[in-house]
PDB file of C-alpha atoms in Angstrom:
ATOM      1  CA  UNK X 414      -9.164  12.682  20.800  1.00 75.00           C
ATOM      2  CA  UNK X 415     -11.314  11.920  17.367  1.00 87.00           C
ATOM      3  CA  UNK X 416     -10.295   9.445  15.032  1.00 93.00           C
ATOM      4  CA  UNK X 417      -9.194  11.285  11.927  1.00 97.00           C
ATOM      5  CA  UNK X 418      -9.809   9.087   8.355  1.00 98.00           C
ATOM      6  CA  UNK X 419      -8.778  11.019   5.303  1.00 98.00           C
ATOM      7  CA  UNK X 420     -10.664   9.373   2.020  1.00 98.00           C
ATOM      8  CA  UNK X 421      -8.521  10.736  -0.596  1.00 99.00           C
ATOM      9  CA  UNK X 422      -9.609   9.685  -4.205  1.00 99.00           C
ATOM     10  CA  UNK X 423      -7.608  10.581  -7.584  1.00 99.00           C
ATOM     11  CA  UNK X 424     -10.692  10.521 -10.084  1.00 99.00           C
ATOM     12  CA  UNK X 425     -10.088  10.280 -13.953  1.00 98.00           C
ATOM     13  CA  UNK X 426     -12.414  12.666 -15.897  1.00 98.00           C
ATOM     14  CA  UNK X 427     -10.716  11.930 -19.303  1.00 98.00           C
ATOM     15  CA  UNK X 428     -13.060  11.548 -22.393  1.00 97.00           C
ATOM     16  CA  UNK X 429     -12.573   7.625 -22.292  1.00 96.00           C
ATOM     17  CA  UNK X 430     -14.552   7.704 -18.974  1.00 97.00           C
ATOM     18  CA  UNK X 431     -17.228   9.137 -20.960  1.00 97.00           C
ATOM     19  CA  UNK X 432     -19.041   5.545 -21.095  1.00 96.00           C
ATOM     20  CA  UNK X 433     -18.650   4.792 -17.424  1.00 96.00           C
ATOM     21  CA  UNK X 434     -19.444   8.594 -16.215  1.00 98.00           C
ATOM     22  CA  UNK X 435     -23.273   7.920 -15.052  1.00 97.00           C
ATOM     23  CA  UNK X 436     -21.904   5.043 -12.792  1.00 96.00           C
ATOM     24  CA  UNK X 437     -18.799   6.761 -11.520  1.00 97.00           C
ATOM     25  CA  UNK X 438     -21.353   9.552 -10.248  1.00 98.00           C
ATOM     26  CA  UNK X 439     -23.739   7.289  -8.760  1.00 97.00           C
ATOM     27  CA  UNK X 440     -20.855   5.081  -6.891  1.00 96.00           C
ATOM     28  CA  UNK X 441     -19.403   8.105  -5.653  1.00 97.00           C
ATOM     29  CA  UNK X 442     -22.194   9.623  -4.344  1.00 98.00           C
ATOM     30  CA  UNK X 443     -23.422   6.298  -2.570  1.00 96.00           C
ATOM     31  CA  UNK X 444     -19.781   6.014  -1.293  1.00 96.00           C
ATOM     32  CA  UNK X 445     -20.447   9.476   0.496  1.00 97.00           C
ATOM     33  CA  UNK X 446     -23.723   8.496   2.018  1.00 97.00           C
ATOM     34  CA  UNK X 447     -22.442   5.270   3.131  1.00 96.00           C
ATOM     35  CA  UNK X 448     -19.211   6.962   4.764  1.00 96.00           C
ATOM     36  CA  UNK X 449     -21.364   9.350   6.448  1.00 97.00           C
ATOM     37  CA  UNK X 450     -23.912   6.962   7.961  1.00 95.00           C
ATOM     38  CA  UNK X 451     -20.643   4.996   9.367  1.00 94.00           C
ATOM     39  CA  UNK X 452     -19.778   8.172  11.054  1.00 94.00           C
ATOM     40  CA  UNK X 453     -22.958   8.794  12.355  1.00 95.00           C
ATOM     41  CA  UNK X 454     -22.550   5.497  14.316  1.00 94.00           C
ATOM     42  CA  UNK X 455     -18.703   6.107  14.921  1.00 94.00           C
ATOM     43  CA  UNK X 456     -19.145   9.571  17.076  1.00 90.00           C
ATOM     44  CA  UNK X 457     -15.336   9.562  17.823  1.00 93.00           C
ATOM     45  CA  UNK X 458     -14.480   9.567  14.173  1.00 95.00           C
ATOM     46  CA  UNK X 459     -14.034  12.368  11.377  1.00 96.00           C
ATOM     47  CA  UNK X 460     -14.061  11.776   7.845  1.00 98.00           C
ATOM     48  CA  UNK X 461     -11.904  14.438   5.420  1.00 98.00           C
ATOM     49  CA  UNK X 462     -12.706  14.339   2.160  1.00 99.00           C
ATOM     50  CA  UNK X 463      -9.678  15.475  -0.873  1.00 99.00           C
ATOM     51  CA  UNK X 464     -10.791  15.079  -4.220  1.00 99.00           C
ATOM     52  CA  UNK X 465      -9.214  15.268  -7.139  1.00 99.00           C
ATOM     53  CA  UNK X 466     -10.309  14.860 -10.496  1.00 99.00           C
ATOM     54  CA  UNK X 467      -8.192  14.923 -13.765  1.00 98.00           C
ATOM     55  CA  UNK X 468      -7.832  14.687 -17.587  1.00 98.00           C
ATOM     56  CA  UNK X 469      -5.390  16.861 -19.172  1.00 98.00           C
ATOM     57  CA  UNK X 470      -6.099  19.733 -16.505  1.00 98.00           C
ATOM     58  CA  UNK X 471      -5.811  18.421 -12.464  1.00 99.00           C
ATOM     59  CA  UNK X 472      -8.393  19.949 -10.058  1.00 98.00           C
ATOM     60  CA  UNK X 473      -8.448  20.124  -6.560  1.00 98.00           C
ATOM     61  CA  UNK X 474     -11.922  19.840  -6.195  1.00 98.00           C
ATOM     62  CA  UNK X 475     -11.838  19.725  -2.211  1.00 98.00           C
ATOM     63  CA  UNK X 476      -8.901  19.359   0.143  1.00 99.00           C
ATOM     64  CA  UNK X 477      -9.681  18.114   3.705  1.00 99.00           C
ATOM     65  CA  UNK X 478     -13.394  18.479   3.649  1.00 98.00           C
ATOM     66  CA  UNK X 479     -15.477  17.486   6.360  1.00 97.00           C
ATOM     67  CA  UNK X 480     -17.476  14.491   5.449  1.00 97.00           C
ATOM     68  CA  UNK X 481     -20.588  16.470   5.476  1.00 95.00           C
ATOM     69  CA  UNK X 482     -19.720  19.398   3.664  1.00 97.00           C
ATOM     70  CA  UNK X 483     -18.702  17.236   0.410  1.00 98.00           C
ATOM     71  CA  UNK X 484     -20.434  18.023  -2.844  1.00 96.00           C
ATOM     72  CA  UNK X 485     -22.240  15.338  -4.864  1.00 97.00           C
ATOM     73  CA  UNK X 486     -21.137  14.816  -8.050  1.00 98.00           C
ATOM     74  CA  UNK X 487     -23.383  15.250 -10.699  1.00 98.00           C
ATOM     75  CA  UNK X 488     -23.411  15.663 -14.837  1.00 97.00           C
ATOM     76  CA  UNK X 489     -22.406  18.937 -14.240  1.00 97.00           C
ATOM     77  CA  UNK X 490     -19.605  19.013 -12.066  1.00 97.00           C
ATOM     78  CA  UNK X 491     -18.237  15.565 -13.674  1.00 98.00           C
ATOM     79  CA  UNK X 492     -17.685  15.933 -17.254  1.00 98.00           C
ATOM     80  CA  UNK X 493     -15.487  13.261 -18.918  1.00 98.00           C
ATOM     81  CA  UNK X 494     -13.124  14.375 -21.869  1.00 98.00           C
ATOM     82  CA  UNK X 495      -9.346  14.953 -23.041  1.00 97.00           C
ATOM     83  CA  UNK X 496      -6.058  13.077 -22.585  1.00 98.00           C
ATOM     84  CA  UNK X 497      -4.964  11.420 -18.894  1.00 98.00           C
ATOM     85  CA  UNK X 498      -2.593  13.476 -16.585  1.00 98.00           C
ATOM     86  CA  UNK X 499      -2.373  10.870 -14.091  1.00 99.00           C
ATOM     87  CA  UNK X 500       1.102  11.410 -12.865  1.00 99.00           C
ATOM     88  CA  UNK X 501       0.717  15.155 -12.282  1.00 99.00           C
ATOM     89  CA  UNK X 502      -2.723  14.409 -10.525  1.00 99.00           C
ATOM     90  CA  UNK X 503      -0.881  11.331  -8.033  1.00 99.00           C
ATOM     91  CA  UNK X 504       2.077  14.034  -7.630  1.00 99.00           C
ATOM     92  CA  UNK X 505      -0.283  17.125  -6.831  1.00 99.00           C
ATOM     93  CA  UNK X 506      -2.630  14.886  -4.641  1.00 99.00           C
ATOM     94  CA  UNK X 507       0.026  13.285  -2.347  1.00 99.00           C
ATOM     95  CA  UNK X 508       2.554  16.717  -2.127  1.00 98.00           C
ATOM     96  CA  UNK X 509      -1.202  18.016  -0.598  1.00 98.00           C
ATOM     97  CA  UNK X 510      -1.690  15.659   1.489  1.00 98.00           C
ATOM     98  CA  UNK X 511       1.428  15.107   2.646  1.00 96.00           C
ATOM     99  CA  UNK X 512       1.132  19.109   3.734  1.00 97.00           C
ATOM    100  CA  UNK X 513      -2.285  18.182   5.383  1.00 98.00           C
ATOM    101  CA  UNK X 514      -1.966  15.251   7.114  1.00 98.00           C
ATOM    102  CA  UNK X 515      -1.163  14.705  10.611  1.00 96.00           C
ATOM    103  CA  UNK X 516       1.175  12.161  11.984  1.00 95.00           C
ATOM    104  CA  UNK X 517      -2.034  10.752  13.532  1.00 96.00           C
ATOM    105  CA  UNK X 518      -4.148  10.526  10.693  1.00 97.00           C
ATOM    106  CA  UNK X 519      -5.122   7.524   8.412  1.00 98.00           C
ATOM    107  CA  UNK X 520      -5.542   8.180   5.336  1.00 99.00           C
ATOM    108  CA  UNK X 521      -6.924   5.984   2.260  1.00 99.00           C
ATOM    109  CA  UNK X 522      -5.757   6.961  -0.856  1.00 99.00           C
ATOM    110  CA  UNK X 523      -7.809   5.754  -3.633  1.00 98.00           C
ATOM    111  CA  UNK X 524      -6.533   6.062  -7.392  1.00 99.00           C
ATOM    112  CA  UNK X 525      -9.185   5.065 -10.247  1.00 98.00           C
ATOM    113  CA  UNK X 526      -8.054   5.466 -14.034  1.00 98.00           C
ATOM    114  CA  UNK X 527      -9.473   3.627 -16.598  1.00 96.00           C
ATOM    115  CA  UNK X 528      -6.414   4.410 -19.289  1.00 91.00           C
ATOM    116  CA  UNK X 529      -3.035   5.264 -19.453  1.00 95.00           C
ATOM    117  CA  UNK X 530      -0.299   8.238 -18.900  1.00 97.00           C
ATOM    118  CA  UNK X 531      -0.190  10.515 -21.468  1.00 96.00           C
ATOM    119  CA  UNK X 532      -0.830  14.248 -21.058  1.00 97.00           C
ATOM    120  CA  UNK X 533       1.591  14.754 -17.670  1.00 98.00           C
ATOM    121  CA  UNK X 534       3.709  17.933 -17.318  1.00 98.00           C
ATOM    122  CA  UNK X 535       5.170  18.371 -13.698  1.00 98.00           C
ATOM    123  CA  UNK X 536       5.507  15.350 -12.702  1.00 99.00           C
ATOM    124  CA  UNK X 537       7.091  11.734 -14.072  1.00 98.00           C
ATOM    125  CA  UNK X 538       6.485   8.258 -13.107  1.00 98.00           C
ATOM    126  CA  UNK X 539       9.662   8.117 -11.052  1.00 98.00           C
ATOM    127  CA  UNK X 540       8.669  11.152  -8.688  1.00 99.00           C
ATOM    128  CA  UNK X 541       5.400   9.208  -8.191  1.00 99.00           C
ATOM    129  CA  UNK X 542       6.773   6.275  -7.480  1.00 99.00           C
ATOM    130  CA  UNK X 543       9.254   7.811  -5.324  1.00 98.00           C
ATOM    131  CA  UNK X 544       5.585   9.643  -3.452  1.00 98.00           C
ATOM    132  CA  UNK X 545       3.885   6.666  -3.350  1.00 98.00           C
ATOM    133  CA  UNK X 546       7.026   4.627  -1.381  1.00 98.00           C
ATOM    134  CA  UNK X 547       7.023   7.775   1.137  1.00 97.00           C
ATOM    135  CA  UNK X 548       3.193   7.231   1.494  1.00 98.00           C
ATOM    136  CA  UNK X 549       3.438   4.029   2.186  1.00 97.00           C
ATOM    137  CA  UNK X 550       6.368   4.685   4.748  1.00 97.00           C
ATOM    138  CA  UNK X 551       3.933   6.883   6.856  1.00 96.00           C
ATOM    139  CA  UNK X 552       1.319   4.389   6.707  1.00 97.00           C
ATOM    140  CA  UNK X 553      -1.555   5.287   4.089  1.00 98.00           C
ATOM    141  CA  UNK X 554      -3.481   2.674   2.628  1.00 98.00           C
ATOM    142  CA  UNK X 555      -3.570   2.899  -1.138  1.00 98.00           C
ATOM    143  CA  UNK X 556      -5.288   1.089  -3.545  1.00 98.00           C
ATOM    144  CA  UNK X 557      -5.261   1.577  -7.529  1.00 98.00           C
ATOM    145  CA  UNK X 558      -8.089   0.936  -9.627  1.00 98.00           C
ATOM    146  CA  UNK X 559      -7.846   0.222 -13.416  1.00 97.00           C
ATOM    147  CA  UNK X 560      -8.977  -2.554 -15.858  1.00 96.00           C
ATOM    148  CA  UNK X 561      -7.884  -5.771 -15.208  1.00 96.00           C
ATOM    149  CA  UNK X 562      -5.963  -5.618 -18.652  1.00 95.00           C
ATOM    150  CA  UNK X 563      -3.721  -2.565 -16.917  1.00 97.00           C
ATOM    151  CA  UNK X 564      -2.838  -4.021 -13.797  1.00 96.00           C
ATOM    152  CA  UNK X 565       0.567  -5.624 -14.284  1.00 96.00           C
ATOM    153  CA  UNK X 566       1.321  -2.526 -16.419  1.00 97.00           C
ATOM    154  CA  UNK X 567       0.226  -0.484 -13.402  1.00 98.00           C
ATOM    155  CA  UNK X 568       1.614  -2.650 -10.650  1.00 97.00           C
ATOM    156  CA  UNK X 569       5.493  -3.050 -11.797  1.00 98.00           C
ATOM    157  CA  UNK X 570       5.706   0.628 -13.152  1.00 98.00           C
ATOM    158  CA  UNK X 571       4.452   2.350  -9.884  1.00 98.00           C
ATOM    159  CA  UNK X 572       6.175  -0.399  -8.086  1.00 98.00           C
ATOM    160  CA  UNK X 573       3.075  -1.575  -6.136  1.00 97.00           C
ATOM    161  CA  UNK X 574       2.127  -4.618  -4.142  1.00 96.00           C
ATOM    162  CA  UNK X 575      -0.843  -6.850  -5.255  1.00 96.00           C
ATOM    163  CA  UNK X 576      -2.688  -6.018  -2.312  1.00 96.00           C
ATOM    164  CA  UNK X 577      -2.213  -2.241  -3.370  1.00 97.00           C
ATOM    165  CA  UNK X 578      -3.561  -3.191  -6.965  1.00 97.00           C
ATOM    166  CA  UNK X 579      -7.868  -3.901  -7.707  1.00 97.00           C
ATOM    167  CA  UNK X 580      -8.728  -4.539 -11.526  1.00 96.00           C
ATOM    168  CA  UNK X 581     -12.113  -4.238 -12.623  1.00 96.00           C
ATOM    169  CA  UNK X 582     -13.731  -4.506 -15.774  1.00 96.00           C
ATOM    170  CA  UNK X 583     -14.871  -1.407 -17.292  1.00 94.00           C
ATOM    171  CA  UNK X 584     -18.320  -1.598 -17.141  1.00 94.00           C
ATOM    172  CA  UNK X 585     -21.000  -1.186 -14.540  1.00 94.00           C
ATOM    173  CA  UNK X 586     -20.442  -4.200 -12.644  1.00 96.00           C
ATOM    174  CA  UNK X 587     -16.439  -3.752 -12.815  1.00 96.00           C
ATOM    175  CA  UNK X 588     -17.526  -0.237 -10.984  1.00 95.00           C
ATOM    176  CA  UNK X 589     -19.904  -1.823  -8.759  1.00 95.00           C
ATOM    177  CA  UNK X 590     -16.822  -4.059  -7.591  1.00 96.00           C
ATOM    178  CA  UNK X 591     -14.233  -1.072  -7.282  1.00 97.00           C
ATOM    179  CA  UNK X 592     -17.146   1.338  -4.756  1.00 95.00           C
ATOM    180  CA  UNK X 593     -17.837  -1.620  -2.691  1.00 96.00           C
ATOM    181  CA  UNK X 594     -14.148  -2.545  -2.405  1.00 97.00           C
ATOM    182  CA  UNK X 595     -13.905   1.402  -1.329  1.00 97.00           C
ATOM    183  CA  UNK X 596     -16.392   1.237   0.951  1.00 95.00           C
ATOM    184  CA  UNK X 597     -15.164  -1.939   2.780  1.00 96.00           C
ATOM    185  CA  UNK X 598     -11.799  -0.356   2.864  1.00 97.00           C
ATOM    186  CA  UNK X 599     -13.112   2.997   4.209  1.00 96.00           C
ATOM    187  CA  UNK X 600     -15.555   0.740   6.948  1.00 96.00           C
ATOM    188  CA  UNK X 601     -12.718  -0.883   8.474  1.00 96.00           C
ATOM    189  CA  UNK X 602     -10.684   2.487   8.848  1.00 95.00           C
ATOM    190  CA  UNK X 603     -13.351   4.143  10.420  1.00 93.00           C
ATOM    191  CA  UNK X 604     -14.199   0.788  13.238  1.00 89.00           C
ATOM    192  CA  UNK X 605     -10.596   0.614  13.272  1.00 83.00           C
ATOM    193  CA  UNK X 606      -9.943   2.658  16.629  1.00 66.00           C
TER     194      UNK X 606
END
């Protein structure tokens, strides 16, 4: 029986990543290369890939993807603007996943925002709180990524641990830290047997 390892990452596209969007591109793209030369070397493990990027609109850019049938991102598929629907994009991810997932799956949720709240319509900071406890209950391994400035803001309203929290400056060596922590979180799911 394979190994299943759902990456699952909640990617803000609102216009105040406008100044980070080259970097954000280039660290998810390597993050995708470096998953699938893990998997190359781990033959009893798949990778499925959900993305879902957000500003004021959230799209489901891929659901359970195979590792090798994910899309780079690229200027024109990743264009930064509007307001920040985080909460509807956390609720709309995890109510997906939690339909997709199999009891026997790990799954890494990854949440990266470089602002705050403010353009959410379905869904309110206490149903995400109340999806991230469930989440945690069935195993998944999240992390959320914002600027260092955000993270108690972050941590006590969705009720995360510090281990669940990573701050980063916002610039290109605040990004640098947030792919590699991905990738070493991502490296030890996949060994992980």
């Amino acid at each position: 029986m394979k190994n299943t390892v759902h990456y699952v990452l909640i990617l803000d596209q609102s216009g105040s990543m406008q100044s980070l969007k080259e970097v954000t591109i280039s660290s998810f793209n390597e993050q995708i290369d470096s998953i699938r030369g893990l998997v190359r070397k781990e033959p009893d493990t798949e990778v499925k890939v959900t993305l879902c990027v957000f500003n004021e609109d959230v799209e489901m850019r891929m659901v359970a993807a195979d590792i090798d049938q994910v899309v780079r991102l690229s200027g024109r598929n990743y264009r930064p603007d509007s307001c920040t629907a985080l909460y509807d994009a956390m609720g709309i991810t995890m109510l997906t996943m939690q339909e997709t997932v199999q009891p026997t799956d790990k799954v890494f949720l990854a949440i990266f925002t470089d602002g705050h709240e403010n353009a959410s319509q379905r869904y309110s900071l206490a149903d995400v709180v109340h999806k991230l406890e469930s989440a945690k209950a069935n195993g998944w391994n999240i992390r959320f990524y914002c600027s260092t400035y955000d993270l108690d803001h972050f941590r006590e309203s969705l009720q995360l641990n510090q281990e669940n929290m990573f701050g980063i400056s916002l610039n290109e060596e605040g990004m640098n830290l947030a792919n590699n922590s991905m990738k070493s979180v991502m490296y030890d799911m996949i060994r992980r047997k």
